[in-house]
XYZ file of C-alpha atoms in Angstrom:
657
model
C 0.357 -40.349 -56.947
C 2.485 -38.150 -59.137
C 0.916 -35.932 -62.015
C 1.289 -37.663 -65.510
C 3.755 -35.459 -67.497
C 3.257 -34.530 -71.165
C 5.752 -35.981 -73.695
C 7.155 -32.428 -74.030
C 7.911 -32.132 -70.130
C 9.393 -35.678 -70.121
C 11.831 -34.471 -73.124
C 12.414 -31.093 -71.191
C 13.307 -32.992 -68.091
C 15.514 -35.366 -69.765
C 17.241 -32.566 -71.580
C 17.869 -30.856 -68.044
C 19.976 -33.795 -67.063
C 22.199 -33.025 -70.231
C 22.017 -29.276 -70.114
C 22.634 -27.228 -66.999
C 19.299 -26.134 -65.360
C 18.797 -22.216 -64.998
C 19.877 -20.893 -61.570
C 17.047 -19.838 -59.495
C 17.043 -15.848 -59.714
C 16.226 -15.749 -55.980
C 16.675 -17.970 -52.933
C 14.589 -20.948 -52.750
C 11.689 -21.319 -50.146
C 12.820 -22.411 -47.124
C 11.797 -26.267 -46.453
C 10.831 -26.271 -42.878
C 12.217 -29.659 -41.591
C 10.260 -29.680 -38.274
C 8.187 -27.328 -35.879
C 11.499 -26.808 -34.136
C 12.820 -25.542 -37.448
C 9.918 -23.081 -37.789
C 10.546 -21.619 -34.256
C 14.423 -21.212 -34.521
C 13.822 -19.513 -38.066
C 11.008 -17.094 -36.378
C 13.311 -16.401 -33.345
C 16.181 -15.268 -35.770
C 13.775 -13.533 -38.153
C 12.151 -11.261 -35.750
C 15.291 -10.604 -33.852
C 17.061 -9.559 -37.269
C 13.926 -7.474 -38.026
C 13.983 -5.522 -34.516
C 17.703 -4.824 -35.002
C 17.117 -3.462 -38.510
C 14.311 -1.410 -37.325
C 16.781 0.174 -34.648
C 19.477 0.892 -37.182
C 16.901 2.458 -39.511
C 15.679 4.749 -36.518
C 19.193 6.005 -36.226
C 19.895 6.437 -39.748
C 20.528 9.701 -41.254
C 17.569 10.907 -43.298
C 19.383 11.379 -46.653
C 19.048 10.937 -50.356
C 19.458 6.853 -49.188
C 16.879 6.852 -46.668
C 13.793 5.471 -48.625
C 16.180 2.669 -50.127
C 17.059 1.590 -46.671
C 13.394 1.827 -45.559
C 12.731 -0.410 -48.327
C 15.391 -2.604 -47.585
C 13.186 -3.626 -44.577
C 10.397 -4.332 -46.658
C 12.911 -6.860 -48.324
C 14.051 -8.312 -45.150
C 10.353 -8.844 -43.775
C 9.420 -10.484 -47.088
C 12.419 -12.809 -46.959
C 11.660 -13.943 -43.189
C 7.937 -13.389 -42.379
C 6.599 -14.169 -46.062
C 7.744 -18.013 -46.232
C 6.322 -18.567 -42.725
C 2.989 -17.068 -43.506
C 2.548 -18.999 -46.782
C 3.491 -22.403 -45.568
C 1.021 -22.753 -42.875
C -1.447 -22.759 -45.747
C 0.339 -25.469 -47.750
C 2.622 -27.508 -45.602
C 1.592 -31.149 -45.296
C 2.653 -31.752 -41.799
C 0.002 -30.174 -39.324
C 2.392 -29.939 -36.636
C 4.619 -27.587 -39.033
C 1.248 -25.604 -39.911
C 0.424 -24.955 -36.320
C 4.167 -23.801 -35.584
C 4.009 -21.505 -38.617
C 0.796 -20.339 -37.376
C 2.173 -19.438 -34.071
C 4.771 -17.663 -35.442
C 2.699 -15.622 -37.869
C 1.141 -14.209 -34.597
C 4.404 -13.051 -33.384
C 5.229 -11.508 -36.895
C 1.942 -9.697 -36.616
C 2.543 -8.157 -33.254
C 5.976 -6.898 -34.402
C 4.084 -5.552 -37.873
C 1.315 -3.505 -35.686
C 4.393 -2.212 -33.440
C 6.166 -1.059 -36.684
C 3.063 0.535 -38.319
C 3.129 2.705 -35.320
C 6.747 3.673 -35.270
C 6.695 7.398 -34.924
C 10.608 7.702 -35.692
C 10.346 6.062 -38.825
C 6.900 7.619 -40.110
C 8.466 11.408 -39.191
C 11.566 10.181 -41.146
C 9.387 8.986 -44.001
C 7.925 12.595 -44.415
C 11.350 14.270 -44.601
C 13.061 11.916 -46.927
C 14.052 13.546 -50.136
C 12.294 12.460 -53.193
C 14.282 12.172 -56.338
C 10.959 11.758 -58.605
C 7.436 10.478 -58.870
C 8.284 7.017 -58.125
C 9.863 8.104 -54.659
C 6.989 10.303 -53.960
C 4.351 7.507 -54.436
C 6.565 5.322 -52.235
C 6.117 7.925 -49.500
C 2.371 8.494 -50.100
C 1.542 4.833 -49.959
C 3.925 4.024 -46.747
C 2.687 7.356 -44.923
C -0.931 5.853 -45.602
C 0.218 2.647 -44.206
C 1.432 4.235 -41.107
C -1.423 6.258 -40.592
C -3.956 3.421 -41.161
C -1.977 1.595 -38.524
C -2.628 4.374 -35.873
C 0.706 6.048 -35.816
C -0.873 9.613 -35.675
C -3.393 8.590 -32.932
C -3.285 9.860 -29.093
C -1.366 7.263 -27.010
C -4.472 5.507 -25.568
C -6.217 5.120 -29.116
C -2.880 3.763 -30.440
C -2.456 1.348 -28.005
C -5.955 0.062 -28.565
C -5.299 0.128 -32.199
C -2.485 -2.118 -31.986
C -4.474 -4.837 -29.628
C -7.247 -4.794 -32.274
C -4.743 -5.322 -35.179
C -2.974 -8.180 -33.290
C -6.604 -9.892 -32.323
C -7.860 -9.397 -36.033
C -4.917 -11.415 -37.394
C -5.316 -14.342 -34.646
C -9.102 -14.141 -35.429
C -8.613 -14.414 -39.067
C -6.114 -17.357 -38.539
C -8.284 -19.227 -36.450
C -11.275 -18.940 -39.021
C -9.193 -20.383 -41.875
C -7.803 -23.121 -39.593
C -11.148 -24.302 -38.980
C -11.805 -24.655 -42.631
C -8.406 -25.898 -43.588
C -8.186 -28.726 -40.692
C -12.051 -29.637 -40.602
C -11.361 -32.597 -42.789
C -15.008 -32.923 -43.811
C -16.078 -36.050 -45.594
C -19.242 -36.897 -46.936
C -20.752 -40.418 -47.567
C -22.289 -41.630 -50.659
C -23.492 -45.076 -52.092
C -22.373 -45.729 -55.780
C -25.993 -45.442 -56.767
C -26.447 -41.903 -55.300
C -23.068 -40.922 -57.627
C -25.044 -41.969 -60.692
C -23.928 -39.309 -63.418
C -20.904 -38.130 -61.594
C -17.562 -39.298 -63.569
C -16.121 -42.656 -61.995
C -12.585 -40.625 -61.868
C -14.075 -38.534 -59.265
C -14.878 -41.461 -56.833
C -13.723 -44.815 -57.779
C -10.302 -44.466 -55.836
C -11.705 -42.682 -52.840
C -11.651 -44.013 -49.404
C -14.591 -45.802 -48.070
C -16.268 -46.100 -44.777
C -16.799 -49.405 -42.801
C -20.368 -49.583 -44.610
C -18.455 -49.386 -47.977
C -19.638 -45.968 -48.793
C -17.597 -43.621 -50.973
C -16.371 -40.882 -48.786
C -15.630 -37.491 -50.728
C -14.135 -34.269 -49.522
C -15.636 -30.750 -49.947
C -12.706 -30.059 -52.087
C -13.269 -28.440 -55.369
C -12.295 -31.573 -57.601
C -14.975 -33.468 -55.474
C -17.680 -30.840 -55.018
C -18.089 -29.417 -58.062
C -18.529 -32.623 -60.241
C -21.117 -33.983 -57.384
C -23.057 -30.431 -57.830
C -22.728 -30.531 -61.909
C -23.686 -34.276 -62.270
C -24.986 -36.211 -59.691
C -28.574 -37.228 -60.581
C -29.600 -37.592 -56.936
C -31.058 -34.471 -55.590
C -30.519 -35.912 -52.090
C -26.851 -36.579 -52.658
C -26.262 -33.178 -53.714
C -27.916 -31.716 -51.034
C -25.823 -33.427 -48.505
C -22.740 -32.058 -50.565
C -23.911 -28.614 -50.559
C -25.071 -28.400 -46.981
C -21.467 -29.874 -46.016
C -19.700 -27.046 -48.225
C -22.138 -24.255 -47.264
C -21.547 -24.864 -43.545
C -17.971 -25.257 -43.608
C -16.209 -23.591 -40.944
C -19.193 -24.082 -38.667
C -20.872 -22.046 -35.601
C -17.206 -21.395 -34.399
C -16.557 -19.188 -37.607
C -19.998 -17.312 -37.162
C -18.772 -16.029 -33.694
C -15.181 -15.515 -34.983
C -16.733 -13.447 -37.886
C -18.931 -11.435 -35.454
C -15.779 -10.815 -33.457
C -13.802 -9.757 -36.562
C -16.446 -7.311 -37.959
C -17.029 -5.717 -34.502
C -13.537 -5.062 -33.957
C -13.157 -3.687 -37.151
C -15.906 -1.045 -36.546
C -14.201 -0.261 -33.431
C -10.965 0.317 -35.208
C -12.550 2.848 -37.739
C -14.016 4.792 -34.860
C -10.783 5.393 -33.552
C -10.006 7.077 -36.559
C -13.386 8.987 -36.276
C -15.308 7.083 -38.966
C -18.777 5.866 -38.443
C -18.021 2.735 -40.282
C -15.186 0.399 -41.350
C -16.429 0.599 -45.025
C -15.662 4.311 -45.529
C -12.491 3.975 -43.376
C -11.421 1.088 -45.730
C -12.286 2.494 -48.998
C -10.934 6.009 -48.689
C -7.512 5.079 -50.381
C -8.835 2.885 -53.075
C -10.463 3.575 -56.504
C -14.158 3.592 -55.089
C -13.040 6.345 -52.528
C -16.204 5.582 -49.890
C -18.881 3.225 -49.029
C -21.319 5.402 -51.002
C -19.744 5.083 -54.347
C -19.271 1.151 -54.221
C -22.989 0.878 -53.140
C -23.903 2.945 -56.368
C -21.930 0.790 -58.380
C -23.419 -2.263 -56.690
C -26.833 -0.974 -57.351
C -26.037 -0.203 -61.294
C -25.120 -4.109 -61.501
C -28.304 -5.070 -59.448
C -30.617 -3.189 -62.638
C -28.766 -5.031 -64.993
C -29.205 -8.721 -63.870
C -31.989 -8.872 -61.486
C -34.736 -9.600 -64.516
C -32.248 -12.012 -65.970
C -31.640 -13.984 -62.875
C -35.361 -14.479 -62.579
C -35.907 -15.481 -66.053
C -33.025 -17.990 -65.675
C -34.689 -19.591 -62.740
C -37.756 -19.843 -64.649
C -35.752 -21.855 -67.123
C -34.327 -23.962 -64.490
C -37.561 -24.868 -62.989
C -38.706 -25.932 -66.125
C -35.879 -28.340 -66.773
C -36.288 -29.634 -63.131
C -39.852 -30.312 -63.969
C -39.065 -32.110 -67.172
C -36.327 -34.211 -65.493
C -38.619 -35.463 -62.623
C -42.029 -35.271 -64.714
C -43.382 -32.864 -61.974
C -45.932 -29.979 -62.871
C -43.722 -26.667 -63.504
C -45.980 -24.735 -60.971
C -45.549 -27.179 -58.296
C -41.737 -27.329 -58.764
C -39.001 -25.824 -56.753
C -35.357 -25.112 -57.541
C -33.350 -25.541 -54.216
C -29.845 -24.063 -54.149
C -28.511 -27.383 -54.819
C -30.294 -27.881 -57.917
C -29.102 -24.748 -59.670
C -25.656 -25.970 -60.836
C -26.913 -29.329 -61.935
C -29.962 -27.873 -63.985
C -27.970 -25.230 -65.428
C -25.617 -27.816 -66.811
C -28.605 -29.708 -68.317
C -29.907 -26.372 -69.974
C -26.465 -25.845 -71.438
C -26.278 -29.286 -72.567
C -29.491 -28.886 -74.368
C -29.426 -25.586 -75.675
C -25.599 -25.396 -76.492
C -24.367 -29.031 -76.322
C -22.073 -28.029 -73.587
C -20.976 -30.334 -71.218
C -18.142 -28.974 -68.796
C -16.762 -32.751 -67.953
C -16.506 -33.400 -71.693
C -13.380 -30.925 -71.733
C -11.561 -32.847 -69.115
C -9.956 -35.021 -71.554
C -8.320 -32.260 -73.648
C -6.782 -30.366 -70.553
C -4.742 -32.740 -68.473
C -3.661 -30.716 -65.351
C -0.031 -30.422 -66.185
C -0.255 -29.980 -69.884
C -2.996 -27.130 -69.045
C -0.458 -25.468 -66.478
C 1.892 -25.424 -69.521
C -0.530 -24.028 -72.039
C -1.336 -21.235 -69.495
C 2.190 -20.505 -69.274
C 2.755 -20.532 -72.940
C -0.235 -17.956 -73.527
C 1.794 -15.862 -71.500
C 5.045 -16.555 -72.990
C 3.291 -15.393 -76.378
C 1.739 -12.501 -75.299
C 4.346 -11.063 -72.637
C 7.754 -11.940 -74.104
C 8.878 -14.439 -71.417
C 9.929 -17.841 -71.201
C 9.218 -20.382 -68.221
C 11.383 -23.233 -67.542
C 10.734 -26.030 -65.002
C 13.473 -26.617 -62.593
C 14.099 -29.738 -60.326
C 13.742 -28.478 -56.595
C 12.797 -29.573 -53.201
C 9.986 -27.827 -52.012
C 7.272 -28.357 -48.959
C 5.535 -31.149 -51.027
C 7.019 -33.886 -53.683
C 4.390 -32.759 -56.309
C 5.038 -28.812 -55.923
C 6.852 -27.269 -58.891
C 9.494 -24.688 -59.410
C 9.399 -22.398 -62.634
C 12.155 -20.058 -63.585
C 10.671 -17.148 -65.711
C 13.290 -15.401 -68.170
C 13.031 -12.433 -70.540
C 12.833 -14.057 -73.638
C 14.436 -11.246 -75.838
C 17.464 -11.266 -73.411
C 17.353 -14.790 -71.850
C 17.913 -13.418 -68.408
C 16.207 -15.071 -65.600
C 13.816 -12.351 -63.936
C 11.557 -14.418 -61.609
C 10.438 -17.674 -60.148
C 7.173 -19.180 -59.565
C 6.059 -22.118 -57.412
C 2.919 -24.099 -58.376
C 0.797 -26.447 -56.219
C -1.809 -28.096 -58.101
C -3.596 -30.729 -56.252
C -5.572 -31.135 -53.078
C -4.520 -32.609 -50.042
C -5.713 -32.740 -46.345
C -4.754 -29.644 -44.648
C -3.919 -27.465 -47.662
C -5.721 -24.291 -48.627
C -8.317 -25.502 -50.371
C -9.273 -22.760 -52.810
C -7.254 -21.003 -55.627
C -4.796 -18.127 -54.756
C -1.483 -16.531 -55.410
C 0.911 -15.635 -52.537
C 3.044 -12.769 -53.714
C 6.229 -14.214 -51.772
C 8.911 -11.606 -53.039
C 8.514 -8.137 -54.761
C 10.673 -6.867 -57.362
C 13.308 -4.089 -56.724
C 15.346 -2.935 -59.614
C 17.523 -0.596 -57.355
C 19.096 -4.136 -55.728
C 18.603 -6.307 -58.887
C 15.903 -8.322 -56.903
C 13.866 -10.962 -58.611
C 10.219 -11.352 -57.726
C 8.742 -14.897 -56.582
C 5.057 -15.934 -56.657
C 3.317 -19.184 -55.428
C 0.278 -20.401 -57.332
C -2.068 -22.819 -55.099
C -5.001 -24.669 -56.572
C -6.874 -27.713 -56.164
C -7.590 -29.480 -59.547
C -8.745 -33.087 -60.404
C -5.797 -35.032 -61.541
C -7.967 -36.582 -64.459
C -8.370 -33.101 -66.319
C -9.624 -29.580 -66.177
C -13.114 -28.354 -67.413
C -13.034 -25.365 -69.378
C -14.171 -23.489 -66.443
C -11.086 -24.628 -64.401
C -8.712 -23.753 -67.214
C -10.343 -20.350 -66.958
C -9.410 -20.521 -62.814
C -5.829 -21.365 -63.919
C -5.478 -18.598 -66.323
C -7.091 -16.164 -63.614
C -4.635 -17.368 -60.853
C -1.718 -17.231 -63.282
C -2.523 -13.689 -63.860
C -1.996 -12.826 -60.624
C 1.508 -14.492 -60.530
C 2.461 -13.026 -63.729
C 1.397 -9.568 -62.109
C 4.078 -10.523 -59.322
C 6.460 -12.029 -61.645
C 6.632 -9.185 -64.368
C 6.619 -6.330 -62.002
C 9.874 -4.264 -62.555
C 9.628 -1.685 -59.983
C 12.418 0.446 -58.208
C 11.015 -0.646 -54.660
C 9.514 -3.817 -53.026
C 6.969 -1.878 -51.091
C 5.271 -0.746 -54.445
C 5.855 -4.101 -56.455
C 3.396 -6.173 -58.047
C 0.056 -6.966 -56.501
C 0.511 -3.995 -53.919
C -1.827 -1.932 -55.988
C -5.108 -0.594 -54.926
C -6.936 -3.404 -53.552
C -10.127 -2.922 -55.887
C -7.802 -3.067 -59.027
C -5.646 -5.979 -57.864
C -8.262 -8.582 -59.488
C -8.305 -6.859 -62.927
C -5.128 -8.177 -64.436
C -6.103 -11.684 -63.560
C -9.760 -11.189 -64.483
C -8.581 -9.899 -67.831
C -7.148 -13.218 -69.153
C -9.929 -15.380 -68.165
C -11.341 -14.626 -71.597
C -8.453 -16.148 -73.260
C -9.465 -19.594 -72.649
C -12.565 -19.015 -75.129
C -10.105 -17.850 -77.913
C -9.513 -20.726 -80.570
C -6.029 -19.095 -81.395
C -5.106 -19.224 -78.007
C -6.126 -22.943 -77.360
C -4.276 -24.141 -80.236
C -1.140 -23.370 -78.337
C -1.873 -26.534 -76.300
C -0.470 -28.542 -79.250
C 2.681 -26.740 -78.562
C 3.152 -28.000 -75.151
C 1.491 -31.258 -75.529
C 1.670 -32.461 -79.070
C 0.058 -36.117 -77.888
C -3.003 -34.154 -76.310
C -6.149 -34.185 -78.465
C -6.867 -30.704 -79.872
C -10.292 -29.364 -78.298
C -12.698 -29.221 -81.283
C -13.300 -25.801 -82.553
C -17.203 -26.557 -82.491
C -17.106 -27.153 -78.426
C -15.244 -24.011 -78.216
C -18.124 -22.269 -80.139
C -20.466 -23.963 -78.027
C -18.628 -22.842 -74.973
C -18.481 -19.246 -76.125
C -22.289 -19.282 -76.771
C -22.810 -20.946 -73.209
C -20.716 -18.571 -71.170
C -23.620 -16.065 -71.503
C -26.283 -18.382 -70.393
C -26.278 -18.160 -66.117
C -24.991 -14.526 -65.899
C -27.921 -13.626 -64.172
C -27.194 -16.095 -61.262
C -23.396 -15.572 -61.457
C -23.725 -11.734 -60.864
C -26.729 -11.895 -58.741
C -24.199 -14.065 -56.422
C -21.382 -11.832 -56.544
C -23.544 -9.085 -55.970
C -25.055 -10.483 -52.870
C -21.469 -11.345 -51.655
C -20.286 -7.728 -52.086
C -23.648 -5.982 -50.705
C -23.512 -8.348 -47.589
C -19.819 -7.390 -46.716
C -20.619 -3.942 -47.138
C -24.021 -4.190 -44.927
C -22.040 -6.338 -42.260
C -19.287 -4.118 -42.017
C -21.891 -0.969 -41.580
C -23.757 -2.923 -38.837
C -23.425 -1.182 -35.449
C -24.011 -4.660 -33.670
C -23.183 -7.197 -36.655
C -25.118 -10.697 -36.698
C -23.460 -12.461 -39.522
C -25.845 -15.219 -40.006
C -29.314 -13.270 -39.525
C -28.026 -10.620 -41.666
C -27.017 -13.267 -44.353
C -30.402 -15.071 -43.952
C -32.257 -11.958 -44.682
C -30.176 -10.806 -47.615
C -30.163 -14.307 -49.279
C -33.657 -14.944 -48.505
C -34.584 -12.024 -50.545
C -32.949 -13.320 -53.610
C -34.758 -15.392 -56.128
C -33.278 -18.742 -54.856
C -33.769 -17.734 -51.098
C -32.171 -18.904 -47.909
C -32.150 -22.491 -46.699
C -32.811 -22.566 -43.050
C -30.047 -23.999 -40.889
C -27.118 -23.060 -43.441
C -24.382 -20.974 -42.337
C -22.455 -19.777 -45.511
C -20.966 -16.799 -43.830
C -18.966 -19.601 -41.645
C -16.854 -20.457 -44.747
C -16.778 -17.064 -46.027
C -12.711 -16.416 -45.613
C -12.213 -13.796 -48.016
C -14.254 -11.081 -45.741
C -12.655 -12.577 -42.713
C -9.207 -11.870 -44.231
C -8.250 -9.037 -46.578
C -11.262 -8.630 -48.646
C -13.232 -7.092 -45.613
C -15.832 -4.199 -46.641
C -13.912 -4.759 -50.229
C -15.505 -7.853 -51.437
C -17.015 -5.446 -54.036
C -13.617 -5.159 -55.652
C -14.250 -8.136 -57.494
C -17.019 -6.674 -59.674
C -15.036 -3.130 -59.639
C -11.920 -4.839 -61.142
C -13.874 -6.893 -63.680
C -15.237 -3.536 -64.860
C -11.693 -2.460 -65.559
C -10.704 -5.886 -66.658
C -13.201 -5.838 -69.569
C -11.942 -2.385 -70.544
C -8.309 -3.792 -70.568
C -9.487 -6.556 -72.904
C -10.673 -3.864 -75.697
C -6.758 -3.569 -76.487
C -6.550 -7.185 -77.373
C -9.949 -7.459 -79.246
C -8.477 -8.147 -82.673
C -5.647 -10.260 -81.596
C -5.532 -11.794 -78.073
C -1.789 -13.046 -78.566
C -0.573 -9.762 -80.149
C 2.938 -9.493 -78.613
C 3.161 -5.644 -79.494
C 0.126 -5.115 -77.157
C 1.178 -7.567 -74.778
C 4.520 -5.965 -74.502
C 2.624 -2.555 -73.749
C 0.691 -4.009 -71.254
C 3.584 -5.701 -69.452
C 5.539 -2.249 -69.225
C 2.777 0.246 -68.672
C 0.548 -1.870 -66.148
C 2.103 -5.280 -64.804
C 5.542 -3.776 -64.900
C 4.674 -0.717 -62.863
C 3.430 -2.233 -59.717
C 1.870 0.420 -57.541
C 4.564 3.022 -58.612
C 1.593 4.898 -60.154
C -2.123 5.039 -59.021
C -4.207 2.326 -60.581
C -6.453 4.768 -62.835
C -3.114 6.114 -64.156
C -1.845 2.837 -65.234
C -5.010 2.056 -66.995
C -5.125 5.178 -68.792
C -1.320 4.815 -69.873
C -2.392 1.592 -71.490
C -5.344 2.408 -73.138
C -4.479 5.952 -73.891
C -8.075 7.243 -72.346
C -9.766 7.103 -69.063
C -11.158 3.800 -68.092
C -15.155 3.115 -68.476
C -17.899 0.853 -67.840
C -19.078 0.353 -71.578
C -17.533 -2.945 -72.306
C -18.863 -4.300 -68.867
C -22.329 -3.368 -69.341
C -22.574 -4.388 -73.026
C -21.366 -7.953 -71.866
C -24.374 -8.157 -69.183
C -26.905 -7.403 -71.977
C -25.304 -10.231 -74.216
């Protein structure tokens, strides 16, 4: 089923038939017609990469060397990037599997490249014309050093083996989640309270029971709305155990190897090794920050739990002192409390936010704020529902970037929400950046929470698309990892702004405006549940750090102990770490960055306090933060924009509300 287009979108597509579509400013993503096509592209891509490395090794180290080095980054983005993306979204399992096999070959190439002494030495000698060049050399040198280029030969060999194995294990971990195809069976009676649109067209088993996956458009409405505690429990268990025992073993291997890797460099643990080039600098600083959050949320979390217990007791008619709130109860009773206290029902927002119109609304916010224009174009991609947009500068009309969007869930697709930076900007060669936004939304409409998620992910895509850097190697989201979430977290707040929400009528005149009263209620309700929300984020971050400090990592016992110490406790037999893909991959020993970035994001929002759609502030933000990528360290970007050093005042004020 194709998504329903808004009236405005239909008109736009009709107009496109009359007027020429804008040209894509960058090459289109390869369509990958077969596993053989994947293998052929893989072979030729790797062959070309090796040739380019050889040429760069022989090149004279002169004023053009840094540009030549960045040309290699450009080549890798164009040949490795599409393959590593397609394994997450292609509908054909054989093609995904072929891309995964190719990704391991690229990883082996990358680990060798990271230890190339000739290129490392040349990088140190390369002439630097200004601070942009100096920052490229600093960042690239760090990447070579983190890959083991300066280690003694035996340690260097082991470092390469570990890096290759880590890529393999991470991909296995994600594949186990992606290809699991988990389905939970429910009777219609068990789904009482869940909007019919979630389940009425779902597949049924031979007993006539409804089969729902653990994708977000199925999982979230069941956890929010199913009257049956048993139904919520089964759904929660299926999601919480996603990945299974095999992934617990994989995670233990991953963390053990990371610890060994850090010791090759003389570090006691992977946390300090990993954080030394980030805003936090070391594990002690990250832990102190997390401790400061704990003090602010623990009392609140306990008070909220007492309220949930009272709500459950009223609902079931049981004495409060004999009523226990289970993990699968928390979301359901939190929604009931919000409905009772603030008259907020997240499902009530769905009619106001059709998915396609919500995407267009989110882009309209960026258009107003950042001085750009999005235009959808007809284009063949990996799936018939995937969309392509050209991003143009509003002042000049010049196409500057492109964005791919994949809105709806399907089997075998990456089942969370993320953005892939497929192509970085490089002004030295007129290179246009490309981002791919992947989410899994309900075709019947979005809750306000989901619109917030959409704005968050679009924020990452905007960071890629509005990058205006000299070098691809320092473009967009290559910034410090504990800053990378800040530009997207900053935008989440726009969904609560009445002025911003009125832009929905500009992109969808037939959509009913969301009533101001509902927005006001949602604004009041968003402060409810912060104890549980931040308590959970704190647990994830603290667990990640503790796990990566362990001499002998045992993911499940550590998790059971740490989760068991929280107000809601641990459910025996569950294995949340088996689905914690963030820390199996790029957020390992870095998950604290979500909270750290949020502190920065809330500080950035201060500049937009009087007018969320102020184009002058938006222009300054686009030029001084987004446009700069990693050409400057993150603290300098924030200072350039705010005119002062960043502080955590706004964050801790928010926690108290």
